[in-house]
mmCIF file of C-alpha atoms in Angstrom:
data_model
loop_
_atom_site.group_PDB
_atom_site.id
_atom_site.type_symbol
_atom_site.label_atom_id
_atom_site.label_comp_id
_atom_site.label_asym_id
_atom_site.label_seq_id
_atom_site.Cartn_x
_atom_site.Cartn_y
_atom_site.Cartn_z
ATOM 1 C CA UNK A 1 27.629 -39.630 -56.373
ATOM 2 C CA UNK A 2 25.742 -36.297 -56.421
ATOM 3 C CA UNK A 3 22.869 -37.666 -54.321
ATOM 4 C CA UNK A 4 24.786 -37.573 -51.065
ATOM 5 C CA UNK A 5 25.570 -33.829 -51.021
ATOM 6 C CA UNK A 6 21.934 -33.057 -51.827
ATOM 7 C CA UNK A 7 20.742 -35.360 -49.050
ATOM 8 C CA UNK A 8 23.213 -33.782 -46.659
ATOM 9 C CA UNK A 9 21.912 -30.330 -47.487
ATOM 10 C CA UNK A 10 18.351 -31.487 -46.859
ATOM 11 C CA UNK A 11 19.302 -32.965 -43.515
ATOM 12 C CA UNK A 12 21.106 -29.785 -42.532
ATOM 13 C CA UNK A 13 18.114 -27.649 -43.534
ATOM 14 C CA UNK A 14 15.836 -29.927 -41.556
ATOM 15 C CA UNK A 15 18.058 -29.631 -38.466
ATOM 16 C CA UNK A 16 18.221 -25.869 -38.800
ATOM 17 C CA UNK A 17 14.418 -25.683 -39.151
ATOM 18 C CA UNK A 18 13.933 -27.831 -36.055
ATOM 19 C CA UNK A 19 16.399 -25.686 -34.113
ATOM 20 C CA UNK A 20 14.587 -22.499 -35.139
ATOM 21 C CA UNK A 21 11.213 -24.018 -34.166
ATOM 22 C CA UNK A 22 12.581 -25.061 -30.772
ATOM 23 C CA UNK A 23 14.115 -21.635 -30.240
ATOM 24 C CA UNK A 24 10.835 -19.924 -31.148
ATOM 25 C CA UNK A 25 8.940 -22.199 -28.764
ATOM 26 C CA UNK A 26 11.406 -21.406 -25.985
ATOM 27 C CA UNK A 27 11.086 -17.669 -26.675
ATOM 28 C CA UNK A 28 7.305 -17.985 -26.596
ATOM 29 C CA UNK A 29 7.507 -19.782 -23.234
ATOM 30 C CA UNK A 30 9.845 -17.094 -21.877
ATOM 31 C CA UNK A 31 7.495 -14.374 -23.129
ATOM 32 C CA UNK A 32 4.563 -16.021 -21.365
ATOM 33 C CA UNK A 33 6.382 -16.457 -18.061
ATOM 34 C CA UNK A 34 6.160 -12.793 -16.915
ATOM 35 C CA UNK A 35 2.447 -12.651 -17.768
ATOM 36 C CA UNK A 36 1.774 -15.915 -15.938
ATOM 37 C CA UNK A 37 3.788 -14.721 -12.941
ATOM 38 C CA UNK A 38 1.957 -11.398 -12.739
ATOM 39 C CA UNK A 39 -1.372 -13.228 -12.989
ATOM 40 C CA UNK A 40 -0.295 -15.447 -10.091
ATOM 41 C CA UNK A 41 0.581 -12.395 -7.990
ATOM 42 C CA UNK A 42 -2.751 -10.752 -8.837
ATOM 43 C CA UNK A 43 -4.537 -13.878 -7.655
ATOM 44 C CA UNK A 44 -2.759 -13.408 -4.317
ATOM 45 C CA UNK A 45 -4.136 -9.844 -4.110
ATOM 46 C CA UNK A 46 -7.605 -11.219 -4.832
ATOM 47 C CA UNK A 47 -7.112 -13.749 -2.037
ATOM 48 C CA UNK A 48 -6.287 -10.862 0.311
ATOM 49 C CA UNK A 49 -9.538 -9.053 -0.600
ATOM 50 C CA UNK A 50 -11.533 -12.261 -0.047
ATOM 51 C CA UNK A 51 -9.928 -12.955 3.343
ATOM 52 C CA UNK A 52 -10.384 -9.309 4.419
ATOM 53 C CA UNK A 53 -14.051 -9.212 3.419
ATOM 54 C CA UNK A 54 -14.626 -12.454 5.328
ATOM 55 C CA UNK A 55 -12.906 -10.910 8.388
ATOM 56 C CA UNK A 56 -10.480 -13.861 8.439
ATOM 57 C CA UNK A 57 -7.382 -12.450 10.155
ATOM 58 C CA UNK A 58 -5.545 -15.775 10.043
ATOM 59 C CA UNK A 59 -6.059 -16.105 6.285
ATOM 60 C CA UNK A 60 -4.918 -12.508 5.786
ATOM 61 C CA UNK A 61 -1.707 -13.045 7.766
ATOM 62 C CA UNK A 62 -0.980 -16.280 5.870
ATOM 63 C CA UNK A 63 -0.488 -14.183 2.721
ATOM 64 C CA UNK A 64 2.653 -12.629 4.251
ATOM 65 C CA UNK A 65 6.054 -14.296 4.418
ATOM 66 C CA UNK A 66 6.914 -15.743 7.815
ATOM 67 C CA UNK A 67 8.957 -12.648 8.734
ATOM 68 C CA UNK A 68 6.935 -10.185 6.650
ATOM 69 C CA UNK A 69 6.079 -6.721 7.929
ATOM 70 C CA UNK A 70 3.174 -4.331 7.695
ATOM 71 C CA UNK A 71 3.677 -0.585 8.238
ATOM 72 C CA UNK A 72 0.452 1.370 8.674
ATOM 73 C CA UNK A 73 -0.222 5.040 7.929
ATOM 74 C CA UNK A 74 0.771 6.058 11.464
ATOM 75 C CA UNK A 75 4.176 4.414 11.041
ATOM 76 C CA UNK A 76 3.453 1.471 13.343
ATOM 77 C CA UNK A 77 5.379 -1.637 12.323
ATOM 78 C CA UNK A 78 3.914 -5.132 12.714
ATOM 79 C CA UNK A 79 6.552 -7.787 12.094
ATOM 80 C CA UNK A 80 5.797 -11.450 11.517
ATOM 81 C CA UNK A 81 2.565 -13.273 10.795
ATOM 82 C CA UNK A 82 1.507 -13.459 14.444
ATOM 83 C CA UNK A 83 1.674 -9.692 14.960
ATOM 84 C CA UNK A 84 -0.059 -9.029 11.637
ATOM 85 C CA UNK A 85 -2.838 -11.481 12.467
ATOM 86 C CA UNK A 86 -3.433 -9.823 15.861
ATOM 87 C CA UNK A 87 -3.634 -6.375 14.269
ATOM 88 C CA UNK A 88 -6.165 -7.478 11.652
ATOM 89 C CA UNK A 89 -8.193 -9.406 14.247
ATOM 90 C CA UNK A 90 -8.386 -6.204 16.307
ATOM 91 C CA UNK A 91 -9.464 -4.208 13.251
ATOM 92 C CA UNK A 92 -12.188 -6.703 12.302
ATOM 93 C CA UNK A 93 -13.516 -6.713 15.890
ATOM 94 C CA UNK A 94 -13.779 -2.913 15.878
ATOM 95 C CA UNK A 95 -15.165 -2.598 12.342
ATOM 96 C CA UNK A 96 -17.679 -5.381 11.887
ATOM 97 C CA UNK A 97 -18.917 -5.765 8.323
ATOM 98 C CA UNK A 98 -16.046 -3.754 6.809
ATOM 99 C CA UNK A 99 -15.119 -4.570 3.223
ATOM 100 C CA UNK A 100 -12.170 -3.533 1.072
ATOM 101 C CA UNK A 101 -11.757 -2.743 -2.600
ATOM 102 C CA UNK A 102 -8.310 -2.713 -4.257
ATOM 103 C CA UNK A 103 -7.253 -0.983 -7.458
ATOM 104 C CA UNK A 104 -3.846 -2.124 -8.696
ATOM 105 C CA UNK A 105 -2.163 0.779 -10.477
ATOM 106 C CA UNK A 106 1.204 -0.884 -11.093
ATOM 107 C CA UNK A 107 2.614 -4.419 -10.844
ATOM 108 C CA UNK A 108 6.114 -5.204 -12.073
ATOM 109 C CA UNK A 109 8.809 -7.831 -11.681
ATOM 110 C CA UNK A 110 12.216 -6.635 -10.488
ATOM 111 C CA UNK A 111 13.834 -10.079 -10.420
ATOM 112 C CA UNK A 112 13.039 -13.768 -10.593
ATOM 113 C CA UNK A 113 11.609 -13.763 -7.078
ATOM 114 C CA UNK A 114 10.755 -10.117 -6.339
ATOM 115 C CA UNK A 115 7.800 -8.028 -7.554
ATOM 116 C CA UNK A 116 6.451 -4.620 -6.551
ATOM 117 C CA UNK A 117 2.749 -3.742 -6.494
ATOM 118 C CA UNK A 118 1.345 -0.237 -6.058
ATOM 119 C CA UNK A 119 -2.303 0.708 -5.826
ATOM 120 C CA UNK A 120 -5.210 2.202 -3.910
ATOM 121 C CA UNK A 121 -7.438 0.683 -1.251
ATOM 122 C CA UNK A 122 -10.816 1.854 0.028
ATOM 123 C CA UNK A 123 -12.617 0.390 3.033
ATOM 124 C CA UNK A 124 -16.370 0.640 3.542
ATOM 125 C CA UNK A 125 -17.996 1.680 5.711
ATOM 126 C CA UNK A 126 -15.297 4.170 6.604
ATOM 127 C CA UNK A 127 -15.105 6.285 9.730
ATOM 128 C CA UNK A 128 -13.521 9.666 10.182
ATOM 129 C CA UNK A 129 -12.141 11.818 7.381
ATOM 130 C CA UNK A 130 -13.044 10.399 3.945
ATOM 131 C CA UNK A 131 -10.189 9.229 1.763
ATOM 132 C CA UNK A 132 -8.308 6.255 0.402
ATOM 133 C CA UNK A 133 -5.043 4.473 1.090
ATOM 134 C CA UNK A 134 -2.083 4.377 -1.266
ATOM 135 C CA UNK A 135 -0.199 1.140 -0.712
ATOM 136 C CA UNK A 136 3.050 -0.459 -1.819
ATOM 137 C CA UNK A 137 3.614 -4.210 -1.596
ATOM 138 C CA UNK A 138 6.888 -6.063 -2.061
ATOM 139 C CA UNK A 139 6.075 -9.619 -3.130
ATOM 140 C CA UNK A 140 8.610 -12.398 -2.627
ATOM 141 C CA UNK A 141 8.577 -15.906 -4.048
ATOM 142 C CA UNK A 142 9.142 -18.421 -1.258
ATOM 143 C CA UNK A 143 9.162 -22.169 -1.943
ATOM 144 C CA UNK A 144 7.412 -21.587 -5.251
ATOM 145 C CA UNK A 145 4.658 -19.381 -3.793
ATOM 146 C CA UNK A 146 4.315 -15.595 -4.055
ATOM 147 C CA UNK A 147 3.802 -13.945 -0.648
ATOM 148 C CA UNK A 148 3.856 -10.389 0.695
ATOM 149 C CA UNK A 149 7.193 -9.524 2.292
ATOM 150 C CA UNK A 150 6.442 -5.872 3.034
ATOM 151 C CA UNK A 151 3.333 -3.682 2.905
ATOM 152 C CA UNK A 152 3.250 0.070 3.511
ATOM 153 C CA UNK A 153 0.154 2.305 3.657
ATOM 154 C CA UNK A 154 -0.291 6.047 3.214
ATOM 155 C CA UNK A 155 -3.695 7.664 3.761
ATOM 156 C CA UNK A 156 -4.840 10.369 1.325
ATOM 157 C CA UNK A 157 -7.779 12.547 2.371
ATOM 158 C CA UNK A 158 -10.448 13.475 -0.167
ATOM 159 C CA UNK A 159 -11.761 17.043 -0.508
ATOM 160 C CA UNK A 160 -14.821 17.148 1.739
ATOM 161 C CA UNK A 161 -16.797 19.206 4.242
ATOM 162 C CA UNK A 162 -16.661 16.321 6.684
ATOM 163 C CA UNK A 163 -14.917 18.303 9.423
ATOM 164 C CA UNK A 164 -17.932 20.603 9.723
ATOM 165 C CA UNK A 165 -20.234 17.577 10.113
ATOM 166 C CA UNK A 166 -18.026 15.301 12.208
ATOM 167 C CA UNK A 167 -20.303 15.759 15.244
ATOM 168 C CA UNK A 168 -23.070 13.996 13.278
ATOM 169 C CA UNK A 169 -21.060 10.821 12.690
ATOM 170 C CA UNK A 170 -23.042 9.062 15.442
ATOM 171 C CA UNK A 171 -26.266 9.583 13.456
ATOM 172 C CA UNK A 172 -25.196 7.209 10.701
ATOM 173 C CA UNK A 173 -27.422 4.125 10.816
ATOM 174 C CA UNK A 174 -31.081 3.100 10.970
ATOM 175 C CA UNK A 175 -33.477 4.625 13.504
ATOM 176 C CA UNK A 176 -37.032 3.827 14.609
ATOM 177 C CA UNK A 177 -39.634 5.787 16.590
ATOM 178 C CA UNK A 178 -43.293 5.194 17.430
ATOM 179 C CA UNK A 179 -45.914 7.782 18.324
ATOM 180 C CA UNK A 180 -49.698 7.350 18.713
ATOM 181 C CA UNK A 181 -49.767 4.213 16.589
ATOM 182 C CA UNK A 182 -47.569 5.639 13.849
ATOM 183 C CA UNK A 183 -44.113 4.197 13.186
ATOM 184 C CA UNK A 184 -41.285 6.171 11.626
ATOM 185 C CA UNK A 185 -38.131 4.547 10.272
ATOM 186 C CA UNK A 186 -35.232 6.644 9.054
ATOM 187 C CA UNK A 187 -31.870 5.762 7.528
ATOM 188 C CA UNK A 188 -28.916 8.132 7.754
ATOM 189 C CA UNK A 189 -25.881 7.665 5.537
ATOM 190 C CA UNK A 190 -22.946 9.655 4.215
ATOM 191 C CA UNK A 191 -23.096 10.845 0.599
ATOM 192 C CA UNK A 192 -20.831 12.916 -1.684
ATOM 193 C CA UNK A 193 -17.594 11.860 0.035
ATOM 194 C CA UNK A 194 -19.041 12.713 3.453
ATOM 195 C CA UNK A 195 -19.919 16.283 2.524
ATOM 196 C CA UNK A 196 -23.575 15.531 3.324
ATOM 197 C CA UNK A 197 -25.659 13.257 5.514
ATOM 198 C CA UNK A 198 -28.673 11.923 3.661
ATOM 199 C CA UNK A 199 -31.641 11.002 5.832
ATOM 200 C CA UNK A 200 -34.493 9.124 4.176
ATOM 201 C CA UNK A 201 -37.589 8.434 6.238
ATOM 202 C CA UNK A 202 -40.827 6.503 5.944
ATOM 203 C CA UNK A 203 -43.814 6.956 8.241
ATOM 204 C CA UNK A 204 -46.380 4.163 8.511
ATOM 205 C CA UNK A 205 -49.721 5.222 9.957
ATOM 206 C CA UNK A 206 -51.946 2.978 12.088
ATOM 207 C CA UNK A 207 -54.125 2.244 9.021
ATOM 208 C CA UNK A 208 -51.114 1.055 7.010
ATOM 209 C CA UNK A 209 -50.727 4.091 4.747
ATOM 210 C CA UNK A 210 -47.173 5.289 4.199
ATOM 211 C CA UNK A 211 -45.463 8.571 3.408
ATOM 212 C CA UNK A 212 -41.791 9.232 2.810
ATOM 213 C CA UNK A 213 -39.361 12.104 2.476
ATOM 214 C CA UNK A 214 -35.716 13.084 2.265
ATOM 215 C CA UNK A 215 -33.471 15.370 4.282
ATOM 216 C CA UNK A 216 -29.934 16.455 3.387
ATOM 217 C CA UNK A 217 -27.656 17.843 6.093
ATOM 218 C CA UNK A 218 -24.510 19.699 5.067
ATOM 219 C CA UNK A 219 -22.041 22.404 5.969
ATOM 220 C CA UNK A 220 -22.687 25.986 4.864
ATOM 221 C CA UNK A 221 -19.240 27.582 4.317
ATOM 222 C CA UNK A 222 -20.758 31.081 4.176
ATOM 223 C CA UNK A 223 -22.549 30.998 7.529
ATOM 224 C CA UNK A 224 -20.000 28.524 8.979
ATOM 225 C CA UNK A 225 -22.840 26.398 10.272
ATOM 226 C CA UNK A 226 -24.696 23.149 9.684
ATOM 227 C CA UNK A 227 -27.668 23.482 7.359
ATOM 228 C CA UNK A 228 -30.419 21.103 6.265
ATOM 229 C CA UNK A 229 -32.764 20.816 3.304
ATOM 230 C CA UNK A 230 -36.039 18.925 3.789
ATOM 231 C CA UNK A 231 -38.207 17.600 0.957
ATOM 232 C CA UNK A 232 -41.649 16.362 2.039
ATOM 233 C CA UNK A 233 -44.052 13.996 0.212
ATOM 234 C CA UNK A 234 -46.596 16.776 -0.514
ATOM 235 C CA UNK A 235 -44.021 18.624 -2.622
ATOM 236 C CA UNK A 236 -43.094 21.034 0.130
ATOM 237 C CA UNK A 237 -39.598 21.855 1.297
ATOM 238 C CA UNK A 238 -37.795 23.623 4.132
ATOM 239 C CA UNK A 239 -34.350 24.911 5.016
ATOM 240 C CA UNK A 240 -32.954 24.599 8.528
ATOM 241 C CA UNK A 241 -30.090 26.465 10.181
ATOM 242 C CA UNK A 242 -28.615 24.281 12.928
ATOM 243 C CA UNK A 243 -27.250 25.641 16.198
ATOM 244 C CA UNK A 244 -25.379 23.371 18.639
ATOM 245 C CA UNK A 245 -26.851 23.072 22.140
ATOM 246 C CA UNK A 246 -25.981 20.922 25.149
ATOM 247 C CA UNK A 247 -26.025 17.293 23.983
ATOM 248 C CA UNK A 248 -27.676 18.099 20.686
ATOM 249 C CA UNK A 249 -28.876 20.575 18.085
ATOM 250 C CA UNK A 250 -31.590 23.171 17.540
ATOM 251 C CA UNK A 251 -32.693 23.633 13.918
ATOM 252 C CA UNK A 252 -34.504 26.848 12.975
ATOM 253 C CA UNK A 253 -36.709 25.760 10.078
ATOM 254 C CA UNK A 254 -38.432 27.851 7.412
ATOM 255 C CA UNK A 255 -40.193 26.444 4.367
ATOM 256 C CA UNK A 256 -43.472 25.906 2.601
ATOM 257 C CA UNK A 257 -46.016 23.167 2.028
ATOM 258 C CA UNK A 258 -46.861 21.796 -1.391
ATOM 259 C CA UNK A 259 -49.657 24.378 -1.792
ATOM 260 C CA UNK A 260 -47.350 27.288 -0.942
ATOM 261 C CA UNK A 261 -48.235 27.858 2.738
ATOM 262 C CA UNK A 262 -45.237 29.295 4.584
ATOM 263 C CA UNK A 263 -44.139 27.210 7.592
ATOM 264 C CA UNK A 264 -41.752 27.825 10.475
ATOM 265 C CA UNK A 265 -40.640 25.742 13.433
ATOM 266 C CA UNK A 266 -37.772 24.982 15.779
ATOM 267 C CA UNK A 267 -36.771 21.333 15.856
ATOM 268 C CA UNK A 268 -34.820 20.198 18.897
ATOM 269 C CA UNK A 269 -32.744 17.017 18.838
ATOM 270 C CA UNK A 270 -31.112 15.854 22.076
ATOM 271 C CA UNK A 271 -28.666 12.974 22.095
ATOM 272 C CA UNK A 272 -29.437 10.592 24.951
ATOM 273 C CA UNK A 273 -26.666 8.095 24.229
ATOM 274 C CA UNK A 274 -25.077 6.393 21.208
ATOM 275 C CA UNK A 275 -28.304 4.519 20.504
ATOM 276 C CA UNK A 276 -31.073 7.003 21.268
ATOM 277 C CA UNK A 277 -32.068 10.639 20.923
ATOM 278 C CA UNK A 278 -35.180 12.688 21.574
ATOM 279 C CA UNK A 279 -36.853 14.927 18.989
ATOM 280 C CA UNK A 280 -39.490 17.647 19.322
ATOM 281 C CA UNK A 281 -40.808 20.424 17.075
ATOM 282 C CA UNK A 282 -41.831 23.652 18.859
ATOM 283 C CA UNK A 283 -42.880 27.226 17.996
ATOM 284 C CA UNK A 284 -44.614 25.979 14.868
ATOM 285 C CA UNK A 285 -46.624 28.084 12.413
ATOM 286 C CA UNK A 286 -48.401 27.480 9.109
ATOM 287 C CA UNK A 287 -49.249 30.749 7.381
ATOM 288 C CA UNK A 288 -50.514 33.047 10.119
ATOM 289 C CA UNK A 289 -51.719 30.178 12.307
ATOM 290 C CA UNK A 290 -49.771 29.042 15.371
ATOM 291 C CA UNK A 291 -49.612 25.275 15.734
ATOM 292 C CA UNK A 292 -49.198 23.320 18.986
ATOM 293 C CA UNK A 293 -45.826 21.826 19.824
ATOM 294 C CA UNK A 294 -45.359 18.233 18.805
ATOM 295 C CA UNK A 295 -44.915 15.505 21.376
ATOM 296 C CA UNK A 296 -41.353 14.707 22.351
ATOM 297 C CA UNK A 297 -40.412 11.434 20.693
ATOM 298 C CA UNK A 298 -37.563 9.063 21.610
ATOM 299 C CA UNK A 299 -35.847 7.692 18.511
ATOM 300 C CA UNK A 300 -33.857 4.482 18.919
ATOM 301 C CA UNK A 301 -31.142 2.944 16.818
ATOM 302 C CA UNK A 302 -32.181 -0.192 14.958
ATOM 303 C CA UNK A 303 -29.427 -2.800 15.222
#
């Protein structure tokens, strides 16, 4: 007679234990859902970076909802996938080889089908004032898939002396010149958030021997002028004060060779078009000796 109550208690305990286990499993599933959802949204952001870096405007636009909108830093609104695709196609045509890097600063769910992402985007190579874009994305879940419903950009400029060097933007790239059997190749690129242009050069002589050097071009806030620093392979160096002239620059150079001989010259650079410029060094001295002017050389952009 006393067996039945004991058995009943055991059955009840078993049922309670099973209920608790099921409840814990359900709670664990619920706890995992937000993390899984956020990971799914992040994968969509990664898909955007991939499509952008492949210059695939159609794939980029497909990441928006059908009636999604993109508002750029200038306040222009592009509504719908077709308009967004056209805008990105135009950008990719004008900025060939551009790539983007995203840093997600915040990603949070505000409902079962709405999430907000905030972060920073940087595009390379960039043109104009250096900086990055702060963006906000509203993600919406449509037919089981997370898509961008709204994207807004805001450009933030970085501290830089770029404005003083903006006239040298056209120099960025690879250049080649040949003179009397010698070939010179130089590469100009922005460094230090566009506060300087770094020019590295290599000269190959007709016998195959090579020499190389570095030039930095920056803005001198004291003299309010462009200034350069040259470092030559013999250990010498020179400082140039740049003065704008018609279609180019004149650099008044003063420096020394690796053995300490004082040198002076005036280097004249004349822009011929976007893909060529001429260069000549005149009024040259080494110590007390006057040197002949160099030949005028045409330097061409290497595509």
